[in-house]
Coordinates of C-alpha atoms in Angstrom, one line a residue:
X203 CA 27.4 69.7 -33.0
X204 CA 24.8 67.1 -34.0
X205 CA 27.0 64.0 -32.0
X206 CA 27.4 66.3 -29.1
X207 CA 23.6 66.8 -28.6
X208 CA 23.0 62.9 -29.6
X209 CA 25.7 61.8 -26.8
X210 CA 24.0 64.5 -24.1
X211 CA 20.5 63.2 -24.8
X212 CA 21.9 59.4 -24.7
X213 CA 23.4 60.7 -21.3
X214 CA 20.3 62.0 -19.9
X215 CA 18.3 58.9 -21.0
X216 CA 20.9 56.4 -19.4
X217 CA 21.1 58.7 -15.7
X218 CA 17.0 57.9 -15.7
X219 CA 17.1 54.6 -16.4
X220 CA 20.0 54.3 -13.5
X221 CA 17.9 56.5 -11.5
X222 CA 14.0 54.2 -12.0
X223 CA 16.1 51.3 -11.6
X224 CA 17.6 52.3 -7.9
X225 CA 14.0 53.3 -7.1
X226 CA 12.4 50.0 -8.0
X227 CA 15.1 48.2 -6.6
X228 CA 15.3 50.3 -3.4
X229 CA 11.7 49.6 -3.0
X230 CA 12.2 45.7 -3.4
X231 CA 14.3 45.7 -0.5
X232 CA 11.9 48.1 1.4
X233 CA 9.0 45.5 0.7
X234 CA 11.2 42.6 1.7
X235 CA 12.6 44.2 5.0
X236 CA 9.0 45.4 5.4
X237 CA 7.7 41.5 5.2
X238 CA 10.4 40.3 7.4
X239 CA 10.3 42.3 10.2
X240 CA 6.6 43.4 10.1
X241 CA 6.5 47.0 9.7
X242 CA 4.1 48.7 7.4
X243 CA 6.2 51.8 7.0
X244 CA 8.6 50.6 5.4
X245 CA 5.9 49.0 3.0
X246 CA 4.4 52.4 2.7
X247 CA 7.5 53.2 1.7
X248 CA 8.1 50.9 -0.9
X249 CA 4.9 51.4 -2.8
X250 CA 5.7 55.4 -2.5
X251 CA 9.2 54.8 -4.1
X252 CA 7.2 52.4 -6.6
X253 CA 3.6 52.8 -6.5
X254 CA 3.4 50.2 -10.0
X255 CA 4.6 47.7 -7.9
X256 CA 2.3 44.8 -8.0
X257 CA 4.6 42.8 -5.2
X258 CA 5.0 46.3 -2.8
X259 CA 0.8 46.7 -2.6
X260 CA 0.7 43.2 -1.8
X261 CA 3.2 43.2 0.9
X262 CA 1.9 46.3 2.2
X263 CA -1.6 45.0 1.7
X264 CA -0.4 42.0 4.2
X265 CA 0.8 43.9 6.9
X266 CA -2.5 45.9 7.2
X267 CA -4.0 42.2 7.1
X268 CA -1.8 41.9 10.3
X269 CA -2.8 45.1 11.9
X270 CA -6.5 44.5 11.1
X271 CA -6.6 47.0 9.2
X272 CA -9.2 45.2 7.0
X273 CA -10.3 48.2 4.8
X274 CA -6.6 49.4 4.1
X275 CA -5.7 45.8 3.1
X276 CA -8.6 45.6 0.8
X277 CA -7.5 48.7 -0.9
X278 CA -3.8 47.8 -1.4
X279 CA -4.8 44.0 -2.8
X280 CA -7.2 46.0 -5.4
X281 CA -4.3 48.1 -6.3
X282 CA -2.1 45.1 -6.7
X283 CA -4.4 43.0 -8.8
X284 CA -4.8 46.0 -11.0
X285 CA -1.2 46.3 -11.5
X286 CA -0.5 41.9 -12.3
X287 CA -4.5 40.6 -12.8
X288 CA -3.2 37.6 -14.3
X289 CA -1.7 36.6 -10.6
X290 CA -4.3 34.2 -8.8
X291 CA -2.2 34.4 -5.2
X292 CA -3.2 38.5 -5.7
X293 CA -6.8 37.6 -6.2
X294 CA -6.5 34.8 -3.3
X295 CA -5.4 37.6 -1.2
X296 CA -8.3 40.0 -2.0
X297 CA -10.7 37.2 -1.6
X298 CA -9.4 36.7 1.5
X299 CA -9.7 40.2 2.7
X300 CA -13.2 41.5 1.2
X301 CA -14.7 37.9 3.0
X302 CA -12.8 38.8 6.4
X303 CA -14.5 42.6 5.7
X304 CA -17.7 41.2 5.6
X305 CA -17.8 41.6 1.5
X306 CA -19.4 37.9 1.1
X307 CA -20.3 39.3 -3.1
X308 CA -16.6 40.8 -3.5
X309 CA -15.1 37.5 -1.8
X310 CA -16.8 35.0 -4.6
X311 CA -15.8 37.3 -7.1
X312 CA -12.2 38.1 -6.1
X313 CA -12.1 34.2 -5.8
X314 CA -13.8 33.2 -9.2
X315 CA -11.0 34.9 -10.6
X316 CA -8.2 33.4 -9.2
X317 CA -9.7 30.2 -10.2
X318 CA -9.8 31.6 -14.0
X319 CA -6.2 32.4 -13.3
X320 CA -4.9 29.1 -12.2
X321 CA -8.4 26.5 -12.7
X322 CA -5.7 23.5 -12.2
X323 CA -4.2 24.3 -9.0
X324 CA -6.0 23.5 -6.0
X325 CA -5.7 26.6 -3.5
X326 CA -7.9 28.3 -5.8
X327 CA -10.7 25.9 -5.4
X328 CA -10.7 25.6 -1.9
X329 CA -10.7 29.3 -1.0
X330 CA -14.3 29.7 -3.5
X331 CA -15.5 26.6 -2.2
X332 CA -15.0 27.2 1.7
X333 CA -16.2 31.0 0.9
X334 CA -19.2 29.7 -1.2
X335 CA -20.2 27.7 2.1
X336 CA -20.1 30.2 4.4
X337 CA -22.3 32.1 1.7
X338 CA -24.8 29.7 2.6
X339 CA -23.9 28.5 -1.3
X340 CA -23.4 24.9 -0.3
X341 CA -23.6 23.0 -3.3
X342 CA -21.7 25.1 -5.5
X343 CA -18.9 25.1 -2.7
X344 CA -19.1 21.8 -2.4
X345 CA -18.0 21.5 -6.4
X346 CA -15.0 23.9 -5.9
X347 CA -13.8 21.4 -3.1
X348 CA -14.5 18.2 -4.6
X349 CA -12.0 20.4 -7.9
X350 CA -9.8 21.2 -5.0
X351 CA -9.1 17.6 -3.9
X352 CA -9.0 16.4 -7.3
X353 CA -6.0 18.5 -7.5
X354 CA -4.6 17.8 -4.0
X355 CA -6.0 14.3 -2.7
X356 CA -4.5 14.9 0.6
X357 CA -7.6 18.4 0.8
X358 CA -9.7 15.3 0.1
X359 CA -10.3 13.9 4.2
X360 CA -11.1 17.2 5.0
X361 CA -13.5 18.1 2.8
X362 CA -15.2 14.2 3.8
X363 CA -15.2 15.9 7.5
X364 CA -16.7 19.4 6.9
X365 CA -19.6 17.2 4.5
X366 CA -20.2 15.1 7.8
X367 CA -20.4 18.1 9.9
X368 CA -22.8 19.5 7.9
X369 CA -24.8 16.9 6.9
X370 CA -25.4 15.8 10.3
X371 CA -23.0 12.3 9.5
X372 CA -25.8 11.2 7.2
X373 CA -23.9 8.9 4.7
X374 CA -26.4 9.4 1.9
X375 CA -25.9 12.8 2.3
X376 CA -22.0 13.3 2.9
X377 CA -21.9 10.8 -0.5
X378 CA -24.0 13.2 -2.5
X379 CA -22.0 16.2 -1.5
X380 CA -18.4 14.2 -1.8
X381 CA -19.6 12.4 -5.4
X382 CA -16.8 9.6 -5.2
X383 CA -15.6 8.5 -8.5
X384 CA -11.5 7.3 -7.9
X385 CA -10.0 4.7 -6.2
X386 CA -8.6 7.7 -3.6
X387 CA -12.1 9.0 -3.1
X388 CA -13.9 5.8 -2.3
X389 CA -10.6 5.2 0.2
X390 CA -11.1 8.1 1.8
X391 CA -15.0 7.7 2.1
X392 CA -14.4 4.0 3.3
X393 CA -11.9 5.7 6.3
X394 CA -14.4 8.1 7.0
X395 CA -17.5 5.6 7.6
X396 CA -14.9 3.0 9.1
X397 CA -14.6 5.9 12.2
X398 CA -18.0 6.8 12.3
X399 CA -19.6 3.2 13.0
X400 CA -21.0 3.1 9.3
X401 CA -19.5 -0.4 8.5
X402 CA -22.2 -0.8 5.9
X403 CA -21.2 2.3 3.8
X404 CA -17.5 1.2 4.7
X405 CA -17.9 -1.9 3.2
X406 CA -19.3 -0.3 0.0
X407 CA -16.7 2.5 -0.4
X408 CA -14.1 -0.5 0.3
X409 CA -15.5 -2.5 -2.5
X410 CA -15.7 0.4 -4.9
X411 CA -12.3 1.1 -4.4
X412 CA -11.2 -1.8 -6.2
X413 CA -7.3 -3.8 -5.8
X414 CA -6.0 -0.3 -4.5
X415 CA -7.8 -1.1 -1.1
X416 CA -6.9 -4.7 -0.9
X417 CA -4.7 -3.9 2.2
X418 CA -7.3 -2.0 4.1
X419 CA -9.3 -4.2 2.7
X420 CA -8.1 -6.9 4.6
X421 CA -7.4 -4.6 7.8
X422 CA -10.5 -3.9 8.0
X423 CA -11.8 -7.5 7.5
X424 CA -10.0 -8.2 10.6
X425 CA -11.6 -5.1 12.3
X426 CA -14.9 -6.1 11.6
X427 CA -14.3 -9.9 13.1
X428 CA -12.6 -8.6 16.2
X429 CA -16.0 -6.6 16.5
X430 CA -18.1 -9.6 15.9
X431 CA -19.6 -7.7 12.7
X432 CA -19.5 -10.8 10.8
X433 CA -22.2 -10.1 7.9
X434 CA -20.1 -6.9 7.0
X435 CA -16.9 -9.0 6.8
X436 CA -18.1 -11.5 4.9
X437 CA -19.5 -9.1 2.2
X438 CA -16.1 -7.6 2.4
X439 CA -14.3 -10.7 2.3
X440 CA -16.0 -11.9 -0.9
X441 CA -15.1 -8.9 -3.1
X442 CA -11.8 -11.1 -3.5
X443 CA -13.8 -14.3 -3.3
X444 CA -16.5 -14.3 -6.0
X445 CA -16.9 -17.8 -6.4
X446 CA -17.9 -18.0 -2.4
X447 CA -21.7 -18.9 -1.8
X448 CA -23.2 -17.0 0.4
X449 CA -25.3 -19.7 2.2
X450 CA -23.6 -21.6 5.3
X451 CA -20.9 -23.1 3.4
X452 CA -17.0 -24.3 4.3
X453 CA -14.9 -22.5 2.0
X454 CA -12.6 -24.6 0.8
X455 CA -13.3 -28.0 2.2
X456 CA -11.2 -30.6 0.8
X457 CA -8.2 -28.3 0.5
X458 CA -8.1 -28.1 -3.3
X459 CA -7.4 -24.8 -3.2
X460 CA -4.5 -23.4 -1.3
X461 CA -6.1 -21.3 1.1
X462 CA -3.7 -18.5 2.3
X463 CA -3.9 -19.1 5.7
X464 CA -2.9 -16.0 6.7
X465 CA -5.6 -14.4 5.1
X466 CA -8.4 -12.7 7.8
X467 CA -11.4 -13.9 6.8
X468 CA -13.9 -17.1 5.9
X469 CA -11.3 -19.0 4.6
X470 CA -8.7 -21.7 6.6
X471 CA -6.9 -19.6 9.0
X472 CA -3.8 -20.9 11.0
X473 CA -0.9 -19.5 12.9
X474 CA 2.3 -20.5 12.8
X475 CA 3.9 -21.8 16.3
X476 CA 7.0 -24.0 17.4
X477 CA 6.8 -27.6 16.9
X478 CA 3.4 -27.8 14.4
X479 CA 3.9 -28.0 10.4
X480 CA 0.7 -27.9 7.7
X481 CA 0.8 -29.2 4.4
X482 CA -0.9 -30.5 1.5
X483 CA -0.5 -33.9 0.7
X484 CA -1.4 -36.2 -2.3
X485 CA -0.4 -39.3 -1.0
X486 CA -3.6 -40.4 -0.1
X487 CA -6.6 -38.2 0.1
X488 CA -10.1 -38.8 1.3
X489 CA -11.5 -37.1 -2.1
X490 CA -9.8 -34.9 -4.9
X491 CA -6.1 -34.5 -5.3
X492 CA -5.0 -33.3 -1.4
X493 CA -6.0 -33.6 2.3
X494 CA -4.6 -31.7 4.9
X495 CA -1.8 -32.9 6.4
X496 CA -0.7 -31.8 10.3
X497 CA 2.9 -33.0 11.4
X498 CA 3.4 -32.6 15.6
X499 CA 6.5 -32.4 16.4
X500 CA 7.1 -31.4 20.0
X501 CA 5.4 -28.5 22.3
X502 CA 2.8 -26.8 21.3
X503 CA 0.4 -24.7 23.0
X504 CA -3.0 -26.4 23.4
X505 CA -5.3 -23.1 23.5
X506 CA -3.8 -22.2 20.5
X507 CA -6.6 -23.9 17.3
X508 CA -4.5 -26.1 15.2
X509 CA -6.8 -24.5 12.2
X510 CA -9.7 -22.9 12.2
X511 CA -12.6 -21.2 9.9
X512 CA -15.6 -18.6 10.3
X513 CA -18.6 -19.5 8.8
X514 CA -22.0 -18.0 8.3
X515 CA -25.4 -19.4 9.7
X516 CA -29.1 -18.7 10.0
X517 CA -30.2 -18.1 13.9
X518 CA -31.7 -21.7 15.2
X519 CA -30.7 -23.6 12.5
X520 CA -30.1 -27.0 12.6
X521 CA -27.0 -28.3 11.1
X522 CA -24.9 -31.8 10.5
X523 CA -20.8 -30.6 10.1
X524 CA -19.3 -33.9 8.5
X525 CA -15.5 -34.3 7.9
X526 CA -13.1 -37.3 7.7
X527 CA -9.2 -37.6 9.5
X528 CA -6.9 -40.2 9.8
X529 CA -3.7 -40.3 12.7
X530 CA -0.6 -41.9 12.4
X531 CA 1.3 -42.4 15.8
X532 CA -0.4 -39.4 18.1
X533 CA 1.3 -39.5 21.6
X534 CA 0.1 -36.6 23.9
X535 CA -1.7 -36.3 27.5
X536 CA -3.9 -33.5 25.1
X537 CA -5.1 -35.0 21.6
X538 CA -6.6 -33.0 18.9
X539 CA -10.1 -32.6 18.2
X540 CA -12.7 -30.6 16.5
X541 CA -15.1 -28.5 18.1
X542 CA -18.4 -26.2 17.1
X543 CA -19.1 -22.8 18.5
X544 CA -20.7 -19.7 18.3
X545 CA -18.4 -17.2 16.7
X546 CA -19.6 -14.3 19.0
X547 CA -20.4 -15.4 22.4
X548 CA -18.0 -19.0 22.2
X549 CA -20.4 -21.2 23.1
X550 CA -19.6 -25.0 22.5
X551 CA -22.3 -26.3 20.1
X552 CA -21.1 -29.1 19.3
X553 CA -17.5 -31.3 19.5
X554 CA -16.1 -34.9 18.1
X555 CA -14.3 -37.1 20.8
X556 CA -10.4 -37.3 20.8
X557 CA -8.8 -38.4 17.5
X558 CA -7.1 -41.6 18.3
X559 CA -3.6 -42.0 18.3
X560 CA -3.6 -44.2 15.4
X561 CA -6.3 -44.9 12.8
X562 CA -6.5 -47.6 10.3
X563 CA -7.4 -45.2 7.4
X564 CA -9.8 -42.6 7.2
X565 CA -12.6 -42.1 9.7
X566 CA -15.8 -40.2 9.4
X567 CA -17.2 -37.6 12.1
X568 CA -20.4 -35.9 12.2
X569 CA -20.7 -32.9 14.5
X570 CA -24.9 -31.9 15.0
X571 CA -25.3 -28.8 16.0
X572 CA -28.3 -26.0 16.1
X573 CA -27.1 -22.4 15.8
X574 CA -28.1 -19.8 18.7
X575 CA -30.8 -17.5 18.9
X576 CA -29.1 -14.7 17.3
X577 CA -25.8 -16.6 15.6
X578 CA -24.6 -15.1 12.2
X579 CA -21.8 -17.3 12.2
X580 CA -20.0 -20.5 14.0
X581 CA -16.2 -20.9 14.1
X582 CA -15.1 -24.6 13.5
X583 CA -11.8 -25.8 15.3
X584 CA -9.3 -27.9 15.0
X585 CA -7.6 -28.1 18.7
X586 CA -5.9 -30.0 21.5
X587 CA -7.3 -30.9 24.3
X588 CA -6.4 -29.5 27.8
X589 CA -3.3 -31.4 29.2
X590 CA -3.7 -31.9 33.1
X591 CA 0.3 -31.2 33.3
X592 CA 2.6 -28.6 31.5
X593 CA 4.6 -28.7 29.4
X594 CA 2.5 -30.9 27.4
X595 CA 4.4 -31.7 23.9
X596 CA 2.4 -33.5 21.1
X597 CA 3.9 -36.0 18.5
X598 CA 2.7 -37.7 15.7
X599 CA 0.5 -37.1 12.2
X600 CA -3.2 -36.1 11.7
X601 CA -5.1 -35.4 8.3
X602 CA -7.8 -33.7 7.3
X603 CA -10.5 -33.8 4.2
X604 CA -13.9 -33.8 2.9
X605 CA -15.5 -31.1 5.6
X606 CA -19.2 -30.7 4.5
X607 CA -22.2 -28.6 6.3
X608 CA -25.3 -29.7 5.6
X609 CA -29.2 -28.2 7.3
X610 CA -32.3 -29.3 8.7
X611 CA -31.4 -32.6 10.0

């Protein structure tokens, strides 16, 4: 008798867990029809067939979201944190729905508590933070995004943008709300300033970045010389050139030291084009180990400079450019030469005669010069001369050494 009631009992206990688990799993499919095809009743449903349903208030909650239902949504998210409070997407949701309600107090709240629930993801962050700021609570916001992007760099340009908008596009004040301290950060900020004509702030943000910005670095080098901002590129340019005075000096003027010459910038700059070689040579140098050697070998372009360099001056200054160049066999209708001008507005300023074809050792040129009204900086040039008749090939050797600037001549 005893087995026959403990089998019945074991009976009825089995049929209720058969028929719970039908209901709960009936109600899984009702919320996930519900979600996919928008339609609240079935959601309604769902939480009626299993109202301790965390996931079937939510979706139902959702799809009242939809409808605008505002108050209705509200309600169902409260249900479902109540149900799975440890579940920060739940308390997103609510946070979402009590700020859309006009519930600015329930909003922070809902959203303080996701951030408890998850404080290393970055969703959580940004919901507080953008809710804080629309709280007129726009410092504290402004700490949940910076925690946001710290999480997810790629948050981190649009949180620069919404600190520009509301700081006017001050950069003292877009840096105090941003508070750069990474490599990414001071990127980002450098981008940022870069677009908005702030090339002083750009430069800094550049230079805090460290190596990690050496290739915008030198982008933006470039940028800033197209744009005749020469100061601002040569601050830039120096992060990677400490040793660079700051005065009006050549960099690199006996060619000891291997300028890349590819590098944008205040260093030796050349291009490479058909029938023109550079190298160093030690054969026999002016002074120090190497001069500049040029090997012509054919056509060449004669606009294009044979070499060139940007360098810094004071406005009406008076200046003596000294340098020394030997030739070896130079035939051409267009001979090389080296010229002064103003980097911005490419006025001559100054220019040596013709190398000659061949030289009996080294020669010495002085170019004098006075820099223009407003000049921050001169471009020296080694060039041909125009040819009256094209094509105009060049053939033969020329070297360089010993370039020198020297003031108030």
């Amino acid at each position: 008798m005893l087995n026959k009631v403990t089998h019945v009992a074991f009976l009825v206990v089995l049929l209720f867990m058969i028929w719970t688990t039908g209901r709960a799993g009936f109600a899984s499919l009702l919320y996930v029809v519900a979600a996919g095809v928008n339609q609240p009743a079935a959601a309604s449903a769902a939480v009626n067939l299993s109202p301790r349903d965390a996931q079937a208030h939510y979706t139902w909650g959702a799809l009242l979201e939809r409808k605008q239902d505002l108050r209705g949504a509200v309600a169902e998210y409260t249900q479902a944190v109540s149900l799975r409070p440890r579940d920060s997407i739940l308390w997103l949701a609510l946070a979402h729905a009590r700020e859309l309600s006009g519930d600015k107090p329930g909003a922070i709240a809902a959203a303080k508590e996701a951030v408890s629930r998850a404080p290393f993801y970055a969703q959580p962050h940004w919901l507080l933070g953008n809710v804080l700021i629309r709280a007129g609570q726009v410092d504290d916001g402004f700490g949940e995004l910076r925690l946001a992007s710290e999480s997810d760099p790629s948050l981190l340009p649009a949180v620069i943008d919404l600190a520009g908008r509301l700081r006017g596009d001050k950069s003292q004040d877009v840096l105090r709300a941003i508070q750069p301290h990474t490599p990414e950060a001071y990127k980002s900020l450098g981008y940022y300033f870069l677009k908005h004509g702030s090339a002083t702030e750009a430069v800094a943000m550049f230079r805090d970045a460290g190596s990690t910005a050496e290739s915008e670095s030198r982008a933006y080098i470039e940028a800033l010389i197209s744009a005749k901002d020469f100061k601002n590129a040569f601050v830039l340019w120096t992060l990677r050139h400490p040793a660079v005075s700051t005065g009006p000096t050549i960099n690199d003027p006996g060619f000891e030291q291997g300028s890349d010459l590819d590098e944008p910038g205040f260093g030796w700059r050349a291009k490479k084009a058909p029938g023109l070689a550079l190298s160093l040579d030690g054969a026999n140098p002016k002074e120090g180990k190497w001069s500049l050697a040029v090997a012509f070998n054919g056509e060449s372009d004669p606009g294009q400079p044979v070499i060139s360099q940007f360098v810094l001056v004071a406005p009406r200054a008076r200046y003596q450019l000294h340098l020394a160049a030997r030739t070896e066999d130079l035939v051409s209708g267009g001979l090389p030469y080296l010229s002064v001008t103003d980097a911005t507005t490419q006025q001559v300023l100054g220019q040596t005669d013709a190398f000659p074809q061949t030289s009996s050792g080294w020669r010495d040129y002085t170019v004098d010069f006075t820099a223009a009204e407003n000049a921050t900086a001169i471009q020296i040039t080694v060039q041909r001369q125009p040819c009256s008749k094209t094509p105009c090939p060049i053939f033969g050797r020329l070297w360089l050494d010993d370039f020198s600037l020297t003031t108030g001549h």
